[in-house]
Coordinates of C-alpha atoms in Angstrom, one line a residue:
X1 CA 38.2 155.5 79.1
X2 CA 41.5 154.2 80.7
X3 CA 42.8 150.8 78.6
X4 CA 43.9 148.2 80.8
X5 CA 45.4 144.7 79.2
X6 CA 45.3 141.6 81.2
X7 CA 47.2 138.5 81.2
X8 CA 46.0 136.7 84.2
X9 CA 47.0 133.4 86.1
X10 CA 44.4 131.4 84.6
X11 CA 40.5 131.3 82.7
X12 CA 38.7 130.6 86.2
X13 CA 35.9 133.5 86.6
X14 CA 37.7 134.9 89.4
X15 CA 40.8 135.8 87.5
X16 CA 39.4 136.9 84.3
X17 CA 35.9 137.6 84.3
X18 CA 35.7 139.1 87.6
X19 CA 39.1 141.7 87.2
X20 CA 37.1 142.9 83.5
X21 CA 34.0 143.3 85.0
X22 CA 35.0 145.6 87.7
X23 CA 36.8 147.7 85.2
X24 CA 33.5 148.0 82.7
X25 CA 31.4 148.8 86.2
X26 CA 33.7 151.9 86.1
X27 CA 34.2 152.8 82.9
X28 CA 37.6 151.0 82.0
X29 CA 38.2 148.6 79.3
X30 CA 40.1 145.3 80.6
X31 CA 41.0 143.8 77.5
X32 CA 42.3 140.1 78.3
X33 CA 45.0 138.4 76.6
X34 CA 43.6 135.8 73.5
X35 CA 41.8 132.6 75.2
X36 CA 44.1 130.3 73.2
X37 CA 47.0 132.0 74.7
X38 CA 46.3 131.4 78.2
X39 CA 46.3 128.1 80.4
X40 CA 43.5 126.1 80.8
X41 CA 43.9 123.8 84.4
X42 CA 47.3 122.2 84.0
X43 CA 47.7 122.8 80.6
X44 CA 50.3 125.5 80.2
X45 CA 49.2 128.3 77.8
X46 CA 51.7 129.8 74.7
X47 CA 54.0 132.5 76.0
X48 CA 55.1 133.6 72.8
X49 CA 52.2 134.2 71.5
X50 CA 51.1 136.2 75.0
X51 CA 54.8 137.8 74.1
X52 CA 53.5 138.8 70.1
X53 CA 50.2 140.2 71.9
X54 CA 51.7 142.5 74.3
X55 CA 54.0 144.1 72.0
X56 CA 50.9 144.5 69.4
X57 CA 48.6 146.0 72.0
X58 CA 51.1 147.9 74.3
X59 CA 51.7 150.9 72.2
X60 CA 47.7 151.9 72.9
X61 CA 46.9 150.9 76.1
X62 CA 47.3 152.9 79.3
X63 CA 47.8 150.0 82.2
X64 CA 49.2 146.2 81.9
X65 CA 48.3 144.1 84.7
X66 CA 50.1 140.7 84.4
X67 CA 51.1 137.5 86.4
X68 CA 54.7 136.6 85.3
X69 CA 53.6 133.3 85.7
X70 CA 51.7 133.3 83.0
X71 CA 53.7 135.1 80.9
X72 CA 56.9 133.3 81.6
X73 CA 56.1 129.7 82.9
X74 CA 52.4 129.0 81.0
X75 CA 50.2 129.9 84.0
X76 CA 50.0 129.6 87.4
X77 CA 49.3 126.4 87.8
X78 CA 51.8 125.4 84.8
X79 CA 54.9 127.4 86.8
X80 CA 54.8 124.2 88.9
X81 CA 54.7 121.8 86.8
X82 CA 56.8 122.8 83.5
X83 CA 60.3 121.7 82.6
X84 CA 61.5 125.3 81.3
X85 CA 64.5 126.7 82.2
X86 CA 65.7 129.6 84.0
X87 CA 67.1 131.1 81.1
X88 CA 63.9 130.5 79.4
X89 CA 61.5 132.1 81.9
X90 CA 63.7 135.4 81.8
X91 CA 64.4 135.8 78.0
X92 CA 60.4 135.8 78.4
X93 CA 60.3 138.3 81.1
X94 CA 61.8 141.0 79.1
X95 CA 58.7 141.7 77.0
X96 CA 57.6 143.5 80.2
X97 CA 60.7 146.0 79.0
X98 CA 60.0 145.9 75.0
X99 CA 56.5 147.4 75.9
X100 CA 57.8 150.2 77.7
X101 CA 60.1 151.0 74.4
X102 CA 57.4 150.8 72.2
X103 CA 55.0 152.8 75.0
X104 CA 56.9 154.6 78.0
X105 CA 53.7 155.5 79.5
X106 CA 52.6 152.1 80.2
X107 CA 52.2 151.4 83.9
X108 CA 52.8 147.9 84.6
X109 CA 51.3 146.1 87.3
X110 CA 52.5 142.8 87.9
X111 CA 52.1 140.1 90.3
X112 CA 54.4 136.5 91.1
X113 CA 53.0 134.1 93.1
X114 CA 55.6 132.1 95.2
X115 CA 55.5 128.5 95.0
X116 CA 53.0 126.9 97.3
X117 CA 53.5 124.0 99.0
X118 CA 50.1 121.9 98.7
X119 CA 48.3 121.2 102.0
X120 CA 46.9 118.4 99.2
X121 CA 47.9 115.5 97.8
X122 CA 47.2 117.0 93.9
X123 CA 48.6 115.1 91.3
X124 CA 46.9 118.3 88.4
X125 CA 47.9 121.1 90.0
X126 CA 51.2 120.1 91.3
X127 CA 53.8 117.8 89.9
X128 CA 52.3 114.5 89.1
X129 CA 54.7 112.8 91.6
X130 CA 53.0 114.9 94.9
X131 CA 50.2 112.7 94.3
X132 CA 52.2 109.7 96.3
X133 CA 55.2 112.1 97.9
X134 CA 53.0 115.1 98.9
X135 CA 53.0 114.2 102.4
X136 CA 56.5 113.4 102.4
X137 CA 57.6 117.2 100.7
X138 CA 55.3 119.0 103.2
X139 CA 57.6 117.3 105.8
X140 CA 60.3 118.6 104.3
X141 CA 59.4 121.8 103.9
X142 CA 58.6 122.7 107.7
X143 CA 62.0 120.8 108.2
X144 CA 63.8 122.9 106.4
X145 CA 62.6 126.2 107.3
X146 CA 62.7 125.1 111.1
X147 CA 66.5 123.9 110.7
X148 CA 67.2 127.4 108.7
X149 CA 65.6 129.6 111.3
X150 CA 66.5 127.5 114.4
X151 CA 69.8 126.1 113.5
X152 CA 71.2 122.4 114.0
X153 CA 68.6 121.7 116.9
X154 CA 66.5 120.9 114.4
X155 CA 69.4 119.0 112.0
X156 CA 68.1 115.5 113.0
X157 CA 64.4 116.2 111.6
X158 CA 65.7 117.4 108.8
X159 CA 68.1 114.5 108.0
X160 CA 64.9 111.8 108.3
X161 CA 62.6 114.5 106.3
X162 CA 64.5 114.6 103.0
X163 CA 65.6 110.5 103.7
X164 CA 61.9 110.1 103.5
X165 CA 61.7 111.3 99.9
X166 CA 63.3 110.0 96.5
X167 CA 66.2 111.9 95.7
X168 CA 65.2 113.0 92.4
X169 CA 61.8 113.7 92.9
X170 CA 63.4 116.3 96.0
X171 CA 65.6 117.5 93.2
X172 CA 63.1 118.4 91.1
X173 CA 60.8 119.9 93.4
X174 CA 63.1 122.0 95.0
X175 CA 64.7 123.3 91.3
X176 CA 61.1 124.0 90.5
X177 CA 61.0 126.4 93.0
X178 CA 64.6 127.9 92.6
X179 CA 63.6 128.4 89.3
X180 CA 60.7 130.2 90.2
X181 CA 62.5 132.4 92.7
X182 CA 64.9 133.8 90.2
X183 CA 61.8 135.2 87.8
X184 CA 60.7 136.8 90.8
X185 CA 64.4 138.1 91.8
X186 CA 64.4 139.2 88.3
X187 CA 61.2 141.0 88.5
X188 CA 62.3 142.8 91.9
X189 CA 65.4 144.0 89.3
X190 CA 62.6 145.6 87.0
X191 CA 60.6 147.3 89.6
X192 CA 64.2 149.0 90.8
X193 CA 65.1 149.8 87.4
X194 CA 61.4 151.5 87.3
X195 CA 60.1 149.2 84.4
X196 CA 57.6 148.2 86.9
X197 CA 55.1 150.7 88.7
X198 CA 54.3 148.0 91.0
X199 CA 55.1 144.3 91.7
X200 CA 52.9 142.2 94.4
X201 CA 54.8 139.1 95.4
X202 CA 52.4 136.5 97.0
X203 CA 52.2 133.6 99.1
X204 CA 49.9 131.0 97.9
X205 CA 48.4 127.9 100.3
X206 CA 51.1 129.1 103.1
X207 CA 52.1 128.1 106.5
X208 CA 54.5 129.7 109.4
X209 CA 56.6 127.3 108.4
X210 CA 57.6 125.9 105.2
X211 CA 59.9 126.9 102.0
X212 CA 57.5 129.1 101.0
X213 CA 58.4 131.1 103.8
X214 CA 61.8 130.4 103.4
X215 CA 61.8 131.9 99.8
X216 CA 59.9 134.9 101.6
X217 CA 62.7 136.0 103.6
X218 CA 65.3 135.8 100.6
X219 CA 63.0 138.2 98.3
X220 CA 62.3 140.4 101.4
X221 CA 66.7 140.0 102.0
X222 CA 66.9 141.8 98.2
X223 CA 64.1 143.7 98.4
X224 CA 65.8 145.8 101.4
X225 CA 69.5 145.8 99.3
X226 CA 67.4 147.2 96.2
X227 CA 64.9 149.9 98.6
X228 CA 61.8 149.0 96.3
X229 CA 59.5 148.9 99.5
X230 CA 57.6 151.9 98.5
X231 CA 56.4 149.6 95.2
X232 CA 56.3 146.2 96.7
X233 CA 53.7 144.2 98.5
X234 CA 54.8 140.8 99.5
X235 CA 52.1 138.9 101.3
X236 CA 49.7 135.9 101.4
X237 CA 47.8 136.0 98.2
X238 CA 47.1 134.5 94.7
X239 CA 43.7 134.2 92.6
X240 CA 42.5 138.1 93.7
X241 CA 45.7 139.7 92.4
X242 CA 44.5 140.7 89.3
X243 CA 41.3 142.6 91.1
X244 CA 43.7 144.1 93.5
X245 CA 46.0 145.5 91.1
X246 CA 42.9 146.8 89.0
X247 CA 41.9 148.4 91.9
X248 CA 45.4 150.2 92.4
X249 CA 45.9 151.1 89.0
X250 CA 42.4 152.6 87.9
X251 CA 42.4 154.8 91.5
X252 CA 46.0 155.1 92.6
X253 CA 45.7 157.7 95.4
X254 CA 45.6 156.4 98.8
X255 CA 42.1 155.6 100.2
X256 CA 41.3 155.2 104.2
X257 CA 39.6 152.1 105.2
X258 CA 38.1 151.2 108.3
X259 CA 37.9 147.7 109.3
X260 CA 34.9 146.2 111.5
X261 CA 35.4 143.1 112.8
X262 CA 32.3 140.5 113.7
X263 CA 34.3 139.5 117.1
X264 CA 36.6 142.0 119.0
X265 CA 39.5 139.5 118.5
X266 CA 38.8 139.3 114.9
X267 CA 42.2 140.2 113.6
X268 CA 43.9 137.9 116.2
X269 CA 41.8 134.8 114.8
X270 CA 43.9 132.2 112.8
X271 CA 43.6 131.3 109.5
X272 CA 44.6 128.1 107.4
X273 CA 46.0 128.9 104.6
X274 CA 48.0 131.9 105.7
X275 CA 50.9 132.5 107.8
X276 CA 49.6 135.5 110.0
X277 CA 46.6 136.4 112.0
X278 CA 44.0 137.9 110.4
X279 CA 44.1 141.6 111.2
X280 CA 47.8 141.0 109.6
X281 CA 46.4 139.6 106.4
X282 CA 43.7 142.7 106.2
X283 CA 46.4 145.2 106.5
X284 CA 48.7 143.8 103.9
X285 CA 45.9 143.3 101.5
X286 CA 44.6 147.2 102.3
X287 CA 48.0 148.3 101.5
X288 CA 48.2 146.2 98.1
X289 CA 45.3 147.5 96.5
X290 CA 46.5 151.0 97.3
X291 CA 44.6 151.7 100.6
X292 CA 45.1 152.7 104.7
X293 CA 43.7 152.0 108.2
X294 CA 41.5 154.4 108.6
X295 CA 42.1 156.6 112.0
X296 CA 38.2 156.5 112.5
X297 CA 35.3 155.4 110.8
X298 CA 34.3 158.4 109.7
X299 CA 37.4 159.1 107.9
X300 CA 36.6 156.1 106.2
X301 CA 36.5 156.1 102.3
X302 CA 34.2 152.9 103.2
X303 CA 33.7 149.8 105.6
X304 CA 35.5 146.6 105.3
X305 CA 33.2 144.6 107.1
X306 CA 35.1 141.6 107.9
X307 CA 33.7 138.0 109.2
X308 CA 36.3 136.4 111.2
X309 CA 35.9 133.2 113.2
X310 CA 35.4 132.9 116.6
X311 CA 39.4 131.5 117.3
X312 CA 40.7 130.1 113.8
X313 CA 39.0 128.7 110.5
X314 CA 37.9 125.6 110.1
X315 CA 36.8 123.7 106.6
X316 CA 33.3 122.1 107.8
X317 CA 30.6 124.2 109.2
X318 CA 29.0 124.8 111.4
X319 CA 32.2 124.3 113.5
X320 CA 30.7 125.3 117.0
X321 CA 34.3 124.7 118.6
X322 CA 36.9 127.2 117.1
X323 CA 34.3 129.3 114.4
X324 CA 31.3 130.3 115.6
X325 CA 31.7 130.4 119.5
X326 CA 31.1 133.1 122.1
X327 CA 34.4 135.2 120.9
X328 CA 31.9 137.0 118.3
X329 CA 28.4 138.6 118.2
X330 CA 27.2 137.7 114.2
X331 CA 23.8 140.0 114.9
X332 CA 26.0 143.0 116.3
X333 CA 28.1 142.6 113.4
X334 CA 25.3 142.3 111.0
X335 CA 23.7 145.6 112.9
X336 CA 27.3 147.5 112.4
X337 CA 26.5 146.7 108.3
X338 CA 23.0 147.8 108.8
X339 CA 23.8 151.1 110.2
X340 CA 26.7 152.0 108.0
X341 CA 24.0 151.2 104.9
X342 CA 21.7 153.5 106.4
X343 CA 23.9 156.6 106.7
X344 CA 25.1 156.3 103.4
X345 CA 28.6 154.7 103.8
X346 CA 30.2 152.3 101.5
X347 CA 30.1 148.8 103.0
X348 CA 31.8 145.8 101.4
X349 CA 31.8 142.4 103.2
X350 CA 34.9 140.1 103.5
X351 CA 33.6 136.7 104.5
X352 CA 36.5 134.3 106.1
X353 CA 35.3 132.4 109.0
X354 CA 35.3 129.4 106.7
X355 CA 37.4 129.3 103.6
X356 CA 35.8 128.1 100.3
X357 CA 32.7 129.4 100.6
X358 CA 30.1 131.9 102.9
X359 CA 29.4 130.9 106.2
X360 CA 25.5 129.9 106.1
X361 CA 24.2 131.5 109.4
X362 CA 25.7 135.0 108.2
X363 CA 24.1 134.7 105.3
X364 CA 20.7 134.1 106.8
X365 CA 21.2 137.2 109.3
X366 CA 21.9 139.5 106.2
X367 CA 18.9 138.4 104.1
X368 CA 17.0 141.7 106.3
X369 CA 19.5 143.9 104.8
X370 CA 19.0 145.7 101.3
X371 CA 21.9 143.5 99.9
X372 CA 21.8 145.4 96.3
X373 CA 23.5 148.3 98.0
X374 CA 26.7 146.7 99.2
X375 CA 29.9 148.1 97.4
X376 CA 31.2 144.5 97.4
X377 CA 30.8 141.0 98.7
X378 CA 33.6 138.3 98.7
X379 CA 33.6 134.6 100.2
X380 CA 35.5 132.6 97.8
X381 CA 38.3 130.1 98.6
X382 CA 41.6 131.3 100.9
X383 CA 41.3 134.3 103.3
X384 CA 43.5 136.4 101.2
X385 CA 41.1 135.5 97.9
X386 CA 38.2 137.1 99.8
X387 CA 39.6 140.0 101.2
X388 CA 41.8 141.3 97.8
X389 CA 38.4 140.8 96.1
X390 CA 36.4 143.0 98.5
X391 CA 38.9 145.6 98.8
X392 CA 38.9 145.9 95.3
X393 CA 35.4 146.7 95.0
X394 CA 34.8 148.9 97.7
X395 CA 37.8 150.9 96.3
X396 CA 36.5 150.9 93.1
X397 CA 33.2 152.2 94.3
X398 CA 32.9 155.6 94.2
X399 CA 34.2 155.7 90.8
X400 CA 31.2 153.5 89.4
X401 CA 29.5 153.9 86.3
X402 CA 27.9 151.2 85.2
X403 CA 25.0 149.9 87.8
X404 CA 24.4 147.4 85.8
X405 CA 27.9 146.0 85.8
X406 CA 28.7 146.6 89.4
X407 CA 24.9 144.4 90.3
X408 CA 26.4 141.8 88.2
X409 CA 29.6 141.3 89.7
X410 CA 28.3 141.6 93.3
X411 CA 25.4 139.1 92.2
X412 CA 27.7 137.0 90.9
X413 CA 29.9 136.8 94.1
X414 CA 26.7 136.0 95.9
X415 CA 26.0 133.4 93.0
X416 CA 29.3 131.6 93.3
X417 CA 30.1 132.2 96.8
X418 CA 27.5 131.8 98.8
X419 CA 25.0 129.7 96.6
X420 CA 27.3 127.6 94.8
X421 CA 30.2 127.0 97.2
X422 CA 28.3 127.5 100.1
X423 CA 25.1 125.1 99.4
X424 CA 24.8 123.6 95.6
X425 CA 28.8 122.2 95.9
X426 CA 28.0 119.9 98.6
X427 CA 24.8 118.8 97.1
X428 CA 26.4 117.2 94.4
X429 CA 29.1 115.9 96.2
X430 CA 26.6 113.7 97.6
X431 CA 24.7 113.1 95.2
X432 CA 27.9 111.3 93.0
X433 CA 29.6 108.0 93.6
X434 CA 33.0 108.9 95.7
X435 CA 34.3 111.7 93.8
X436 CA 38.0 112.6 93.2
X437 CA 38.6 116.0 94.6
X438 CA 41.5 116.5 92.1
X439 CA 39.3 114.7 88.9
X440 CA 35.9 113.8 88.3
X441 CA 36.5 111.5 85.1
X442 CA 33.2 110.5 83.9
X443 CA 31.0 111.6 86.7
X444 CA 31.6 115.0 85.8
X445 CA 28.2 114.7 83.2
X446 CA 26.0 114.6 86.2
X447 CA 27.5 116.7 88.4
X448 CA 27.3 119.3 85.5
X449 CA 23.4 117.9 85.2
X450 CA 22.8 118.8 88.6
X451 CA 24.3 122.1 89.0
X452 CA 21.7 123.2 85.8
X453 CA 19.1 121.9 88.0
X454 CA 19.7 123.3 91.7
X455 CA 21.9 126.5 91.2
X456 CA 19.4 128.8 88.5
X457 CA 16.5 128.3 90.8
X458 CA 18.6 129.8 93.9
X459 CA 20.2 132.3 91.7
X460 CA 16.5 134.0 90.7
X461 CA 15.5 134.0 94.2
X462 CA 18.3 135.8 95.8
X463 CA 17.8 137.8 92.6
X464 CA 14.0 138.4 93.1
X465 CA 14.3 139.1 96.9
X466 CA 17.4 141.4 96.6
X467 CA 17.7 142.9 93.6
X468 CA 14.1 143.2 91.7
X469 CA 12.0 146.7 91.7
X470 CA 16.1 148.4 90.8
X471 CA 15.8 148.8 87.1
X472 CA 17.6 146.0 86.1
X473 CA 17.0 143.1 84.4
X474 CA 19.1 139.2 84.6
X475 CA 19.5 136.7 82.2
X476 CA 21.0 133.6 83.3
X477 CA 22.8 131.5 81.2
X478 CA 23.5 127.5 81.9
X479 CA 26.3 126.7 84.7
X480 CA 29.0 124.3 84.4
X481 CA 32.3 123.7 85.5
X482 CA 35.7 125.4 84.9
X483 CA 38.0 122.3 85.4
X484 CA 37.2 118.4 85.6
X485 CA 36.4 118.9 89.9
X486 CA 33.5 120.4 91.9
X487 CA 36.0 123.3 93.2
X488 CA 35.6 125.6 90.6
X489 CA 32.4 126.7 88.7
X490 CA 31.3 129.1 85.8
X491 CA 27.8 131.0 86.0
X492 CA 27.3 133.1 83.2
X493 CA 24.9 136.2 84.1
X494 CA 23.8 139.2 82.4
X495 CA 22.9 142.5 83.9
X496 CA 20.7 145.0 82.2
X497 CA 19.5 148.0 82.7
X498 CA 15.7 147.9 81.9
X499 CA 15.1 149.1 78.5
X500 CA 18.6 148.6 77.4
X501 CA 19.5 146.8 74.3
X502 CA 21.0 143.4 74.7
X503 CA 24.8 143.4 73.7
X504 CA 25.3 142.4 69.5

């Protein structure tokens, strides 16, 4: 049984519940780093003590998959907002090289994420200043990158931009980022120095334009001078890492994919919160986890059955004007899974029309489909969220072991993504008195109250319809949610097989 350690971005389900139960669905144990170690929201977690844990548990375990984020900076969500140093982030980093002392055959797998620049005006998540000046930064940031690709055409623009802002709160943000640049320079120096077996560097929340990109092209600048492109993805991502990396580390060969679109323009279709078309952001993502284009679908390992929108995303639906319009056929597309089902062939659908949650007339067309036998479903969040995550599991899927497991994490997708994010969210958004998007305060009792009451009743009738007469059995435990805001919830499920004990 391969041992895999885990030091993820954050506690969300997503990023730690979802990366250890793909690995017990085939047979891996994903041992996360201690609870009280890791950040929870804004609240950084302890790097020394992640730092005391990986040298404990690196001299028995096979794989490390880790976000230098969290190792370094307190989290992912911490990196942005914590004072340290650059000299402190990279004393931390070289724990990654004490492991490999104390085990050389530790493959580590790690992943940066690349400062995002906040299409919203979040005081938690970013600095507490974006709150009043996030508008201002964003201006900034396209400023800068436009005058830096496009030269003094664009000086004047970029002049008013940062006059617009405080000069110490531009300071700060931007030494944020440098900051966070150099761990990831630093990291690119491991991979070449082969301390790494692989490094994902992502784009989180990005634009075409923007610093984000601009700190893009100086990693991709060293990445050529250093000739680490054979171990290197750099791409739009964040949250899904972890399940990608899994995915690379637990099957490493090199698995064909064929993607089927549900228009014939699918991978021109724009996305929001990425800075290339979507056929783009499928390719990079393949490649990540370890996987190829397929040169037909026959020669495919399994289907990636993508939902794109009709033109480019939109956040409410149904959006009849740029999502679901005549530029795709949902009941064709829904026919394509339907066939590859019934000869056998892995399927596992990526869902990004709409970001943050399933689109709802897909989801009535695949309710005549034996859901239960997908490899994989994903709808959560960005683009690049939902696609590492179904990647991962139809990589993963052959190598399966535990039907229990594997029903639990695709229910759970269907749980969260569909059910909660795609119906139950916006229920009790209404339901409350003008919520905060960023903080709930004391309304967050009642939402809680009714997510108990609308989601388990949902839950046991996709459950009944999909999954009963299988051999398995699901115990539902009581939702909540993961931080003080509706974004982000927690539905503890249990998958049995019938007659097997319930876990000590």
């Amino acid at each position: 049984m391969p041992r895999v350690l885990l030091i993820p971005p954050d506690t969300r389900p997503p990023t730690l519940d979802l990366p250890v139960r793909l690995g017990r669905m085939v047979g891996a144990e994903v041992r996360p780093a201690p609870a009280g170690a890791l950040p929870n929201f804004f609240t950084p977690g302890d790097p020394s003590q992640l730092r005391s844990w990986l040298l404990d548990e690196a001299p028995g375990a096979d794989v490390l998959v880790v976000c230098l984020e969290t190792l370094c900076l307190g989290g992912m969500i911490p990196a942005r907002r914590v004072s340290d140093g650059p000299e402190e982030a990279l004393e931390r980093l070289g724990a990654l090289r004490e492991a490999t002392v104390l085990n050389p055959a530790l493959r580590i797998y790690a992943f940066g994420v690349i400062v995002r620049v906040a299409h919203d005006n979040d005081p938690h998540e970013e600095k507490p200043y974006y709150g009043q000046w996030g508008r201002e930064l964003r201006a900034y940031s396209t400023a800068y990158d436009r005058h830096a690709r496009h030269g003094e055409g664009e000086r004047a623009a970029l002049d008013a931009a940062r006059a617009a802002v405080p000069e110490g709160i531009l300071a700060d943000w931007v030494g944020t980022r440098e900051r966070n640049r150099t761990l990831h320079l630093a990291a690119l120096d491991l991979l070449a120095r082969g301390v790494l077996t692989h490094l994902c560097l992502t784009l989180d929340d990005t634009t075409p334009y923007g610093l984000a990109a601009h700190d893009r092209r100086l990693l991709e600048a060293r990445a050529d001078e250093l000739g680490v492109w054979d171990r290197l993805d750099l791409y739009p991502g964040a949250d899904e890492v972890p399940c990608t990396l899994l995915a690379r580390a637990l099957r490493p060969e090199p698995v064909p994919v064929w993607p089927a679109y549900s228009g014939v323009g699918g991978p021109h279709t724009e996305l929001l919160y990425e800075d290339r078309p979507a056929g783009e952001l499928v390719r990079a993502h393949l490649r990540a986890a370890g996987c190829r284009l397929a040169a037909s679908p026959d020669q495919a390992a399994f289907l990636l059955a993508v939902n794109t929108p009709g033109v480019r995303q939109a956040h409410r639906q149904p959006d009849f004007a740029v999502v679901d319009t005549s530029h795709r056929h949902l009941p064709a597309f829904v026919d394509t899974i339907r066939g590859a089902l019934a000869a056998g062939k892995p399927v596992s659908v990526a869902d990004i029309a709409y970001p943050n949650g399933a689109e709802r007339r897909l989801w009535t067309l695949l309710q005549g489909l034996p859901l239960a036998e997908l490899a994989g479903f994903s709808a959560w969040n960005t683009a690049g969220n939902t696609l590492g995550s179904a990647v991962a599991f139809g990589k993963l899927a052959p190598l399966v072991v535990d039907r229990a497991e594997q029903a639990a994490a695709l229910f759970g997708r269907f749980v969260d993504d569909v059910l909660y994010q795609g119906e139950v969210r916006a229920l009790v958004r209404g339901a409350l008195h003008d919520p905060s998007p960023f903080d709930l305060g004391p309304q967050r009792a009642a939402a809680e109250a009714l997510l108990r009451e609308q989601l388990p009743p949902r839950a046991q009738t996709v459950w009944d319809r999909h999954f009963a007469g299988r051999g398995l059995t699901l115990s539902l435990g009581q939702p909540h949610l993961a931080w003080p805001r509706l974004f982000t919830g927690v539905f503890p499920l249990e998958v049995r097989a019938e007659g097997a004990a319930r876990p000590g």
